[in-house]
Amino acid sequence: MNLTVNEIYKSFGEKNVLKGISLSAQSGKALGILGRNGAGKTTLIRIIMQVFGADAGAVLLDGKPLNPEIVKIGYLPEERGLYPKQKIMNQLLYFAELKGIDKKTAKMTAEKYLSELQMEQYKNARLDTLSKGNQQKIQLIASLISNPDIIILDEPFSGLDPVNAGMLKNVVKELIKEGKMVLFSSHQMNYIEEFCDDIIILNGGRAVLSGSIKRIKRSYARNIIEILTEHNEKALSVFESACPSFVKNAEILDGKLTVTLFDENKKSDLIKFVADNIPDVDGINVKEPTLAEIFIHYTEGCV
Amino acid sequence: MKQFVKVFRFEFLNIIKSKPFIFLTILLLFCSTVALFFPRFSNGAKPPEIGDGSPQKIAVCDKTGKLAEYIKENMDSYEITICDENTAETLLTEKKVDASVIITSPLTYTYSVKDMGMYDTTPDIINELLQIKYRTIKLSEFGLTEEQITEIQSSVAVPEYKIVGNDQAQSFLYTYILLFMLYISVIAYGQMIAQSVATEKSSRAMELLITSAKPESLIFGKVLGTGCAGISQMVTVLLWSVICYKINAPFWKENFFVTSIFDMPLKLVCYTAVLFVLGFFIYAFLYGSLGSLASKMEDIGPLTGPLTMIMAGTFMVPIICISSGNVDTAVMKILSFIPFCSPMAMFARIAMSTVPPIQIAISIIILIASDIGIGYIAVLIYKRGILMYGKPPKLLQVLKQLKK
C-alpha cells in the first residue's frame, strides 16, 4: 500500500497550521515525521485519520481517497489517554469494538500483545494502578488492537526505561517486518534513525525537508574527514609541520582529529597522506551531520 | 449505528456497574421499603387527627362576667381554670396552663399560647361557642322561643362534591413530588454526563475515541446510555415503591396523602413519562456538549452553571403556580410550549387542571423537535469542544463558531 498526502492546507480561524504539506509512505517501511512543538504534526496526523477535514488537498491510499472505516489505522497519541478507572481488558475490547472488530478476535489480539509485552497478569487491573511504563505498553496495545494496516506512533518511547523501550522496539520492528506502514513521530532522533528510512521535517506548517535519511546526509558537503587515532596531538602536529596543499584546516574537535579539505574529491589523497605519515590509525571516515544537526539546521528560527 | 450501540452499551454498563450507582439504588429501594412498610408495624398510618396538638389546660378570664361558666360547661374535654387576667398570664408563663383566653366582649377575646400547633382547633371551638351564645341572646331579644332558636342554630348546609376535572387538593402532592424528581434527576444525571465527557477529555482517552469513532456516535451513545441508566434507576425505585404500597395498601387507606400519590391516574403516568423523557434529554444533550468544552474537571461548574440556573427557574415557576393553586395562568400556558420549561409546566397543568388534548400534542411535538434540534447542536458543539484544550471558550465564541 502507498499512502500519499497531497498539498494539505489547514487553518484554524486566523491561524494557518498547514501550508501545503505533501508526503508519501509505503507498507513495510517507517516514515519519520519530525518537527518542533507546534509545527503541525498532530494536525497532520488528525487529517490523515480524518478526525477533521483539510481545507484543501487530499489523503490517498493507492490513488484512492483513504477511508478509515475500511483501512484500519492504529494510533498511539503523544498525549497518552485511556480510561484510568477501567479494567485493562475491558477498555482494550471497547476500543477494538468501536473500530468494528469482533470481540473474539480482539480478545485474541489483546492476549497476544499482553503476553508479548509481559503484561498478562494486569489484564483485569485498573489502568491507574499501573506504572507509567506499563501504561505505555497498554497504550501501544490499544493502538494495535484492531490489527491496523497503518500505524501512527507519536513519541512511543518517551519516559520508558531501557528494558521496556527495548520490548516496545521489538514490537515495532516486528510490525514493520510484517509489512505494516508506520508513521513515526518523535523528538528522539536515535529512534528515528533506528526505524525510519525516510523522514519529513515540518516547520511553520511547511515540509522543509523530506526524503531518505541516507540521501539527505549524503547531500551535505563531504569534505570534513575524521581521523581516528589514539595519539591525536602527535597526528595533529604532523599536519601542522607539513600541511598538504589540499588541506584547508586541521583541528581536534570533540576528541577527534578533524580535517577539512578544500575539495571533497581529494579524500584519496588525504588517505594516502595519512597512511604515509601517521603510523597508528584506527580509521578514517567522512564526518556526516547527525539527524539532530540536520533537524536544528532546518527548524531553527520561526516555528 | 453499530458504533452508537457499542458506546451506548459501554456507557450504560459503566454506570449501572459503578459502586455509587448501585449504592444509591439500594439506598432508595431500602428507604421506600421502610417507609411503605412502616404502618404495618405501627397500627396504620392515620394522618394527624383534627384537634391534635390543641392545649389541654386553659386559663379563662372573662371581663364580661357572663361567659366563663358557659365556656367551661361546653368545653368539658379541657381542664379549664377561671381566674382574673393577671393570674391567667402568670399561669401561662409558669407553664401551669397551655393557653389562656381573655374574653373582652361577647365576640372578642385574646387567645394566648406559647407555640401555635398546626392542628390547634381551640380558637375555632371558642369562636363557635361565643357566636352561638351571642346569637341566642340576640334572637331571644327578638322574641323567639328556645325551640325556634335551637332549630336555627343547629341547621347546617350539607354539600356534595362532584369534580369534573382534577381535584387540585389530591393532585397537588404527586405533582409536586414528580416535578421535584424530574428536577433532581436532570441536575444529577446532567452533571454526570458533563463530568463523564470532561473526564474523557482530561484523561485524553478522547484522543483515541475520536480516532476510533464518529463524534455523533460518541455523544449520542453517552447521553442516551447515561440517560437510560438514570431512567432505569428511577423506574426501578418507583415500581418497587408501587409493589410495596400494594402489599401494604390496607394499612395506608386512611392516609389521604399517600393514597393520592399511588392512585395517580394511569393516563397521567403516561403523560409524565413522555414529558419527562423528552425534557430530560434536552438538558442531557446540553450538559454533554458543555462537558466537551471543559479541559479539567474544575471547568464544569462555571460551564454548566447557567444551564442549571435555567433548570432551577423552570422548576420554580410551576412550583409557585401549583402552590398558589393557580395553574392555568397565562405564564404557565406560554411556558408549557417552550421546550426548556414545557415538561414541567405542561405536566403541572395536566395534573392540576384540564388541558385540551391538542395543546398536549403540540407541546409534545415541539419537545420532540427540540430534542432533535438540540441533539444536532450538541453534536456540533461537541465536535469542536473535544479538540479544544486550555481555557474553556465563552459561550458567545462557541455560537459564533457554530455559525461558520
XYZ file of C-alpha atoms in Angstrom, chain B residues 11 16 37 102 155 161 176 179 242 278 392:
11
model
C -21.678 3.883 28.967
C -25.060 0.620 36.331
C -43.963 -0.985 55.291
C -59.178 36.620 77.878
C -79.287 23.861 60.826
C -68.876 17.467 45.630
C -45.009 18.432 43.481
C -41.683 17.877 39.451
C -45.735 0.652 43.945
C -38.274 14.225 26.296
C -12.868 26.884 28.043
